[in-house]
PDB file of C-alpha atoms in Angstrom:
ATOM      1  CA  UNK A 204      75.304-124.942 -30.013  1.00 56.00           C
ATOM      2  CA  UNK A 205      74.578-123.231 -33.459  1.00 58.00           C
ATOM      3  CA  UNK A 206      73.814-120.202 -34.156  1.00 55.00           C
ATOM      4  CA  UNK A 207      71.510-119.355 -37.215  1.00 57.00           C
ATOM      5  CA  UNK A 208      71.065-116.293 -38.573  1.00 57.00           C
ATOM      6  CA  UNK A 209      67.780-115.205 -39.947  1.00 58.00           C
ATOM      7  CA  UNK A 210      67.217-114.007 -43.543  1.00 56.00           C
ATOM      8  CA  UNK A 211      66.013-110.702 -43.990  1.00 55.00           C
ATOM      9  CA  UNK A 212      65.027-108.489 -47.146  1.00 53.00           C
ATOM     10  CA  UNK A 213      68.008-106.911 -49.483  1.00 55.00           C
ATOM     11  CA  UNK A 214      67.931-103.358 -48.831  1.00 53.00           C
ATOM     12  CA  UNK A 215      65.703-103.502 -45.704  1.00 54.00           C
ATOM     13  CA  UNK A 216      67.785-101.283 -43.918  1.00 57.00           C
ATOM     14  CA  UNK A 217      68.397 -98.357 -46.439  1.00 59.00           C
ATOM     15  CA  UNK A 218      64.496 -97.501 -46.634  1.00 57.00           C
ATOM     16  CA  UNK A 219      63.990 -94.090 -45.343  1.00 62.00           C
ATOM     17  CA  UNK A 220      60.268 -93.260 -45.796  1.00 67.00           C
ATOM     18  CA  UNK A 221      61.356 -91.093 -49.263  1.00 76.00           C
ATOM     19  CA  UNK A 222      57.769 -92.890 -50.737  1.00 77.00           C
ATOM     20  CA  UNK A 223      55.723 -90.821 -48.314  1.00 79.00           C
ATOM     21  CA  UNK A 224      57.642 -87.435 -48.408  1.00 79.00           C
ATOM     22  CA  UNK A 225      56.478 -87.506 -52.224  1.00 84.00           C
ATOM     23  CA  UNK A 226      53.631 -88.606 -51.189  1.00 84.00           C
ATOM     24  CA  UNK A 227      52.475 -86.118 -49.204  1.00 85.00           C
ATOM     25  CA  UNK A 228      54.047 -83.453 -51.981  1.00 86.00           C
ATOM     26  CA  UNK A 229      51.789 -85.183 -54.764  1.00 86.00           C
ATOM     27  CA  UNK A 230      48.993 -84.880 -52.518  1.00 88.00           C
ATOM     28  CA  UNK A 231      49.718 -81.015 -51.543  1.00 87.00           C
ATOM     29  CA  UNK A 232      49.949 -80.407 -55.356  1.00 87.00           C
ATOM     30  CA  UNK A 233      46.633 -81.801 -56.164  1.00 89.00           C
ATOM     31  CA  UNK A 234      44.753 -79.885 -53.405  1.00 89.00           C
ATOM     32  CA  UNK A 235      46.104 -76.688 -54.810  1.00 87.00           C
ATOM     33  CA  UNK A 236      45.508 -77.838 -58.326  1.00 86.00           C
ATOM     34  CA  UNK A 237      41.680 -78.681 -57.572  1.00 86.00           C
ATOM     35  CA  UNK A 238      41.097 -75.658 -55.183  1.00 86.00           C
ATOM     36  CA  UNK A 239      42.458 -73.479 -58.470  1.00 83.00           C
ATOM     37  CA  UNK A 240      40.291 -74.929 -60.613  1.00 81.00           C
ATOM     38  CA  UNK A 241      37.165 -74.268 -58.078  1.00 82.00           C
ATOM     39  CA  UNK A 242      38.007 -70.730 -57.466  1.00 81.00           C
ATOM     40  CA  UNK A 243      38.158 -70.371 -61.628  1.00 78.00           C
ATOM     41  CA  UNK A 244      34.803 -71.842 -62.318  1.00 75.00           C
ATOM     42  CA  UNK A 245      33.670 -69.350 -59.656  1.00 74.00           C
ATOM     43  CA  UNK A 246      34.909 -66.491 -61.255  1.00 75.00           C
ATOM     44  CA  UNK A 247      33.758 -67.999 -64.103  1.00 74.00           C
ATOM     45  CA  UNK A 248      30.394 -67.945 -63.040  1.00 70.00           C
ATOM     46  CA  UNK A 249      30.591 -64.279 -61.709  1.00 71.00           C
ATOM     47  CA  UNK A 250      31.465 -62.626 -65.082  1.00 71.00           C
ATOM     48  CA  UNK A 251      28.405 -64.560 -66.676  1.00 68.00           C
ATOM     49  CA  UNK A 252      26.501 -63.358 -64.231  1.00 66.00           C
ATOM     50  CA  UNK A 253      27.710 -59.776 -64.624  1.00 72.00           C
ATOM     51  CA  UNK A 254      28.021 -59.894 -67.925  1.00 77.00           C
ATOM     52  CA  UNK A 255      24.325 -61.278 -67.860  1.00 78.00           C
ATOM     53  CA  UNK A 256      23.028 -58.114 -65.939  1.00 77.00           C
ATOM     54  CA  UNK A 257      25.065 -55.579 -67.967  1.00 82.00           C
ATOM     55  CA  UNK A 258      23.129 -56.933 -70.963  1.00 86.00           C
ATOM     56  CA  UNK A 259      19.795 -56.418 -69.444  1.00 88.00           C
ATOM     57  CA  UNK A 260      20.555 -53.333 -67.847  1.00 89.00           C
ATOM     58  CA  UNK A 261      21.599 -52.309 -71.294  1.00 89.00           C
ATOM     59  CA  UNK A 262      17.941 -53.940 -72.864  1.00 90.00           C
ATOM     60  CA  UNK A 263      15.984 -52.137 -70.483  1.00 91.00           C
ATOM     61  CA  UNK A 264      17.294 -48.706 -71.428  1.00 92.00           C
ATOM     62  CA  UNK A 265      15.469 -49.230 -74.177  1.00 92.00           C
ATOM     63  CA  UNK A 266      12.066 -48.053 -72.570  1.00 94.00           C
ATOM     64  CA  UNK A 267      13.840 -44.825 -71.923  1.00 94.00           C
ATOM     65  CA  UNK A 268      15.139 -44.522 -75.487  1.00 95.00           C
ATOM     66  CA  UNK A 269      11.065 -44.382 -76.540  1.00 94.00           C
ATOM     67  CA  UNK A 270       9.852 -42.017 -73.721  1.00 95.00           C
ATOM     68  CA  UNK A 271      12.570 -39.727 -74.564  1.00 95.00           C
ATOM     69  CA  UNK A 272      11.229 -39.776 -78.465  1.00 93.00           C
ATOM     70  CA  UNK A 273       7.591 -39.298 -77.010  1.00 94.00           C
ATOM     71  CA  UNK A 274       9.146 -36.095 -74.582  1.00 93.00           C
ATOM     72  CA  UNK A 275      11.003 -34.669 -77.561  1.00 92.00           C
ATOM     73  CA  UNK A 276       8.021 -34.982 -79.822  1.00 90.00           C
ATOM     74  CA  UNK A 277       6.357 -32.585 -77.171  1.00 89.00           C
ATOM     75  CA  UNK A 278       8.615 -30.497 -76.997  1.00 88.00           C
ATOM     76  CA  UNK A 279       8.843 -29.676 -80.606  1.00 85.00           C
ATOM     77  CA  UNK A 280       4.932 -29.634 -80.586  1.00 85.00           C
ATOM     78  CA  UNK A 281       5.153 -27.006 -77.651  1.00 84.00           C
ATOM     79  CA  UNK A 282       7.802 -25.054 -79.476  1.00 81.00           C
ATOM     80  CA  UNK A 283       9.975 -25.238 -76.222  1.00 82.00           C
ATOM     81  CA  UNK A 284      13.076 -26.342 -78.379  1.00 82.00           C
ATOM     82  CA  UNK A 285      15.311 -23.245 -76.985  1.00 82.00           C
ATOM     83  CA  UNK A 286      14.284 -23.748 -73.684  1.00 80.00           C
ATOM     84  CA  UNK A 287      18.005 -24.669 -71.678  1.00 72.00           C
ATOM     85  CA  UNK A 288      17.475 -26.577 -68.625  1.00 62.00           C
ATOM     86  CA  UNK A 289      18.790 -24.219 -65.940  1.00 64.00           C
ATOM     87  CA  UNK A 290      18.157 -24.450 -61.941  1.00 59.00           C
ATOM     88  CA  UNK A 291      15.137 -23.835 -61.577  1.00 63.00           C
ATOM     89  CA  UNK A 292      14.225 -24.980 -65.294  1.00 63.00           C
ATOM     90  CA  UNK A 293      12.174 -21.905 -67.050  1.00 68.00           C
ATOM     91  CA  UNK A 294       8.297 -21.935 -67.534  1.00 69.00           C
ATOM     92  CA  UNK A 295       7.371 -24.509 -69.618  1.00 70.00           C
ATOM     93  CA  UNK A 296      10.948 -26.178 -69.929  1.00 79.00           C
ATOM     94  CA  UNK A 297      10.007 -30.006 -69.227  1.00 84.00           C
ATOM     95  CA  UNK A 298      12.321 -32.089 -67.422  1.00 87.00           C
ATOM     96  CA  UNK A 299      14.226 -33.941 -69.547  1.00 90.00           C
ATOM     97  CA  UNK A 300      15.101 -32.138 -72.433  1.00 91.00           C
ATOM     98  CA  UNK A 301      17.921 -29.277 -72.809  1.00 89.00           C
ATOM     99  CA  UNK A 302      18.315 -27.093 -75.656  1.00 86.00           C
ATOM    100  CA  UNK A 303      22.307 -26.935 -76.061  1.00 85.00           C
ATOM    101  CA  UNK A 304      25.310 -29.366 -75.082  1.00 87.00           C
ATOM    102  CA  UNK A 305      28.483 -28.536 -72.814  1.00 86.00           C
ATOM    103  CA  UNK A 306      31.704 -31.015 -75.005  1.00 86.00           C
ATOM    104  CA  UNK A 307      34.197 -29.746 -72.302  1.00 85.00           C
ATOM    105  CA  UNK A 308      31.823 -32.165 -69.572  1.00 87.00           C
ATOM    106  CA  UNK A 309      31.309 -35.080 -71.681  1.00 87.00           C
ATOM    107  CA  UNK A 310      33.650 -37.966 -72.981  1.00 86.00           C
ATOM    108  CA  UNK A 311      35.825 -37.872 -74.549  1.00 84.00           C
ATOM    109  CA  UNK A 312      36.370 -35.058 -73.466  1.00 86.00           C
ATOM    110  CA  UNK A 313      40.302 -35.173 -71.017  1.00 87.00           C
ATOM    111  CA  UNK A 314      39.694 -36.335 -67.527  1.00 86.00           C
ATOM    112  CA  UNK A 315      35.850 -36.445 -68.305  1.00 89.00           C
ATOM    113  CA  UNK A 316      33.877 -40.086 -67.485  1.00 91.00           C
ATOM    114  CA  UNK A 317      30.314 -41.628 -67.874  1.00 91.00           C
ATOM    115  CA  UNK A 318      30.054 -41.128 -64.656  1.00 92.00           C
ATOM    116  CA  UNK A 319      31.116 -37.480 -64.307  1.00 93.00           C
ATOM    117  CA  UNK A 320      28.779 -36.364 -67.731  1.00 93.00           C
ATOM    118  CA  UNK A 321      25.505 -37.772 -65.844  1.00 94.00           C
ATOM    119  CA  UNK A 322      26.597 -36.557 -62.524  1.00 92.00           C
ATOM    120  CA  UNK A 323      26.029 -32.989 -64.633  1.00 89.00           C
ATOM    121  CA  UNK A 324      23.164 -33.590 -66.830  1.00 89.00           C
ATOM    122  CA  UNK A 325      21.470 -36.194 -64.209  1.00 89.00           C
ATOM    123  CA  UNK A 326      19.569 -33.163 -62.259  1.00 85.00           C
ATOM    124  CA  UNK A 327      17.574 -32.438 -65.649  1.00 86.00           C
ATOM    125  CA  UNK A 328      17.114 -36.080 -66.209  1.00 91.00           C
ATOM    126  CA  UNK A 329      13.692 -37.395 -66.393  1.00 93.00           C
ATOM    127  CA  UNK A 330      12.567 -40.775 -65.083  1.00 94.00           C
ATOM    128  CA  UNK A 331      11.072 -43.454 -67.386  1.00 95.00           C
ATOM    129  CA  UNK A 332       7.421 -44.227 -65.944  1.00 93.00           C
ATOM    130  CA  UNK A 333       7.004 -48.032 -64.863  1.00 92.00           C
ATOM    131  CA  UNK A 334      10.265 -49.077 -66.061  1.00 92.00           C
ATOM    132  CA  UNK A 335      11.536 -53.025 -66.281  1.00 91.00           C
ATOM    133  CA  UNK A 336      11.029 -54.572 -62.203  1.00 90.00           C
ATOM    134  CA  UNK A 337      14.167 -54.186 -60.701  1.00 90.00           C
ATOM    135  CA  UNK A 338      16.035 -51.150 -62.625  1.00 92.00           C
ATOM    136  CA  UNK A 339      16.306 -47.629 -62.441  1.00 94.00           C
ATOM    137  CA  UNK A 340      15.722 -46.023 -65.413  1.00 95.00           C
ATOM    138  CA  UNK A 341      16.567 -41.976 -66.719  1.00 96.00           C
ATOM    139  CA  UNK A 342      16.963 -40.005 -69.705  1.00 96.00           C
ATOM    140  CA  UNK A 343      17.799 -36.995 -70.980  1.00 94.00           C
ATOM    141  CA  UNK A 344      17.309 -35.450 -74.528  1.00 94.00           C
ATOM    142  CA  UNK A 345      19.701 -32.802 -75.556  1.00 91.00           C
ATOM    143  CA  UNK A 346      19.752 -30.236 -78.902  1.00 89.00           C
ATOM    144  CA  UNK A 347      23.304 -30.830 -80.257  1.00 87.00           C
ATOM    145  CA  UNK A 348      23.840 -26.794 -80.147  1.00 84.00           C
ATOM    146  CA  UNK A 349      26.272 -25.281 -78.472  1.00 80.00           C
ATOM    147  CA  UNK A 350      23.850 -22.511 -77.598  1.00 76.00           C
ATOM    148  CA  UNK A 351      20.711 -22.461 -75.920  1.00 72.00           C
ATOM    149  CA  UNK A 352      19.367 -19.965 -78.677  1.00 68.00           C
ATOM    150  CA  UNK A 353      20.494 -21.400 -81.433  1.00 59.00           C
ATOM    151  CA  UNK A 354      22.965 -18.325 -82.536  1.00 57.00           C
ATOM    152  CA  UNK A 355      25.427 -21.301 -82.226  1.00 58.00           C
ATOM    153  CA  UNK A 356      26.353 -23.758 -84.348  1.00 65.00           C
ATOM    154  CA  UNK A 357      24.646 -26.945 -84.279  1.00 74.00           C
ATOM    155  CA  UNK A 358      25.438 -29.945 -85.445  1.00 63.00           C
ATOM    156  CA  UNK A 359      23.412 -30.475 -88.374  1.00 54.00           C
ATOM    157  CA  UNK A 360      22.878 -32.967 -91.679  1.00 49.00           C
ATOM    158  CA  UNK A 361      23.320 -31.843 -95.327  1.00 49.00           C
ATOM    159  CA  UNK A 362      20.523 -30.398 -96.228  1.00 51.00           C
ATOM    160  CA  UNK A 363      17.354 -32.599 -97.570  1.00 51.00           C
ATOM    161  CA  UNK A 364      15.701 -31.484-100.983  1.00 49.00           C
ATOM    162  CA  UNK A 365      13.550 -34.560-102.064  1.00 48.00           C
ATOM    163  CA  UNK A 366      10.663 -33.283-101.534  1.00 49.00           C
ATOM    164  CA  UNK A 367       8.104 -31.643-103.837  1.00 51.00           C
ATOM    165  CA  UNK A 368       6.327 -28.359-103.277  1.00 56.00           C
ATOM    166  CA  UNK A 369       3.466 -26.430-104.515  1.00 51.00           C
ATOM    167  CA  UNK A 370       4.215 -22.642-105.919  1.00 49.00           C
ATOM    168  CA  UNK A 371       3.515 -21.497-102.328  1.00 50.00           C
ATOM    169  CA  UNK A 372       6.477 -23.868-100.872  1.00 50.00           C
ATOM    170  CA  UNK A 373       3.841 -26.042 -98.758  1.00 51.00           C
ATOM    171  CA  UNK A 374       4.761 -29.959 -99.682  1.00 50.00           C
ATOM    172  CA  UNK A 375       2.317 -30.791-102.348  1.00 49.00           C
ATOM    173  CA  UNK A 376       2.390 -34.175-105.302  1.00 51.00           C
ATOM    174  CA  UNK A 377       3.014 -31.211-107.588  1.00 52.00           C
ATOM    175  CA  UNK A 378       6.120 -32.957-109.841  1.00 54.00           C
ATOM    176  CA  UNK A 379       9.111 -30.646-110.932  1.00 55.00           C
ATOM    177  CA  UNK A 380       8.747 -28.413-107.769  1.00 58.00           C
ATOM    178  CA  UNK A 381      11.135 -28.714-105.416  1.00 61.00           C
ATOM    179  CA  UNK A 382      10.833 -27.360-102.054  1.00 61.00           C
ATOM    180  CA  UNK A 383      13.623 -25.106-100.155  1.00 61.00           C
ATOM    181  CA  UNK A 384      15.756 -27.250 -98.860  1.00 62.00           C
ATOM    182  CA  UNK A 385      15.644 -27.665 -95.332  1.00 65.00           C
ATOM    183  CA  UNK A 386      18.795 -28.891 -92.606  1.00 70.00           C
ATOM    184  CA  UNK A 387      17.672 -31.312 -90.035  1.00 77.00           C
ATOM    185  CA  UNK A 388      18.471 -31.124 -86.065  1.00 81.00           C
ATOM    186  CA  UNK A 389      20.096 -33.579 -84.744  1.00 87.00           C
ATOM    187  CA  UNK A 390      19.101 -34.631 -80.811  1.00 91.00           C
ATOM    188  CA  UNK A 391      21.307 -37.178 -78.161  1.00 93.00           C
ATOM    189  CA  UNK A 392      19.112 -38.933 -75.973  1.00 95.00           C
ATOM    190  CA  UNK A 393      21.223 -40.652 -72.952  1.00 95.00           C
ATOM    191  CA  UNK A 394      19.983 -43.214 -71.037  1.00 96.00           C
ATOM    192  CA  UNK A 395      21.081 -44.123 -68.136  1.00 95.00           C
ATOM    193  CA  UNK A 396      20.125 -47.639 -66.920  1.00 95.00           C
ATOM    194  CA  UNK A 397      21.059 -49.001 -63.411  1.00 93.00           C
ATOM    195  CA  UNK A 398      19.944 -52.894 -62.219  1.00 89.00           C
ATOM    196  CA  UNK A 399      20.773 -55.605 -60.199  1.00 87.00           C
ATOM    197  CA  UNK A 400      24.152 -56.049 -58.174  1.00 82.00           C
ATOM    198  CA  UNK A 401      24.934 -52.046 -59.036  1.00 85.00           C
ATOM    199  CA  UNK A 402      24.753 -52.575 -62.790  1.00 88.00           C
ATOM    200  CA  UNK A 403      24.665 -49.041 -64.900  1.00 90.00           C
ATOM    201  CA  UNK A 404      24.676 -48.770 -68.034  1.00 92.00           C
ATOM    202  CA  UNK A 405      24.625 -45.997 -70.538  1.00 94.00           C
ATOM    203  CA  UNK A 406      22.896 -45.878 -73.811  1.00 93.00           C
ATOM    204  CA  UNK A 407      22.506 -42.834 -76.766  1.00 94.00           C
ATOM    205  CA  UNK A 408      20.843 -43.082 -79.601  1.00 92.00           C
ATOM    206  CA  UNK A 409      20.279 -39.830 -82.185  1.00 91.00           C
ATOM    207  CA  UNK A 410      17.634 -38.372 -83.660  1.00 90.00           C
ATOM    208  CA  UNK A 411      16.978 -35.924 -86.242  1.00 84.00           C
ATOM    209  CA  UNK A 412      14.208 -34.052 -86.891  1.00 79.00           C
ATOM    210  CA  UNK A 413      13.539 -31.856 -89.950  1.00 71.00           C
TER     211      UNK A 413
END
């Protein structure tokens, strides 16, 4: 009797199943790398999105910018520009509008915030009628005095002397007579916007008036 012996593969014996253990590692490396890259283009998405909001928020203040200019234009018609915004607000003080600033409440002022200078001048704010759908919309004009009387000083432009003026002072197109010169006012109107998904925003803009 003879005995054969069958042929078999060079190195059959030595695999171990090392092609699957990096396998498997590859294949764990790949998951991570593809759930990272979903979990950026979601955050990527979110700050467009906020960032998309903030901008509107900040676009819609707008309409308070121009109702502020329309209260402060009363105002000066009424002669109700030393009128400070206490609690209760005097007789014919309208909501809205204070006569002198507070610089220790307001940035950037130390340890002052946004946030903390509307949480003060936020009880005299006014609110802009039919505002944008879907925001929340205040204002509030303030006389950059640090007095509500004026005895303060304010802050205030150099003084303006283009003009021309009759003999009696009153602005005339009489040539070679200049009028007194006169020092403009200058007013802060803040806005504060809030929208969608808690969005606030907080706009100024300055006017003077002469």
């Amino acid at each position: 009797m003879t005995l054969t012996r069958r042929p078999h593969a060079i190195g059959y014996r030595k695999q171990t199943g090392v092609v699957l253990v990096i396998t498997l590692i590859v294949l764990v490396a790949m998951m991570l790398a593809a759930i990272s890259l979903i979990r950026s283009v979601d955050t990527t998405n979110i700050i467009a999105g906020n960032l998309a909001f903030q901008s509107a928020a900040t676009d819609a203040a707008d309409v308070g910018v121009m109702q502020a200019s329309a209260l402060l234009t009363a105002v000066v018609k009424a002669g109700n520009l030393y009128c400070d915004q206490t609690l209760p607000p005097p007789a014919g003080c309208p909501k809205g509008y204070r006569s002198r600033i507070e610089p220790h409440l307001e940035p950037p002022y130390p340890n002052t915030t946004w946030d903390s200078y509307w949480n003060n001048v936020s009880v005299n704010a006014q609110s802009v009628v039919n505002p944008p759908a879907g925001f929340s919309i205040d204002y509030v004009v303030e006389r950059l005095c640090h007095s509500a009387t004026g005895a303060d000083t304010c802050s205030e432009a150099t003084p303006v002397e283009d003009r021309v003026c009759a003999a009696g002072g009153g602005p005339k197109d009489a040539p070679g007579q200049p009028c007194p010169p006169i020092t403009p006012i200058y007013y802060r109107v803040t806005v504060h916007s809030a929208g969608p998904r808690n969005t606030v925003s907080y706009v100024q803009s300055i006017f003077a008036l002469y």
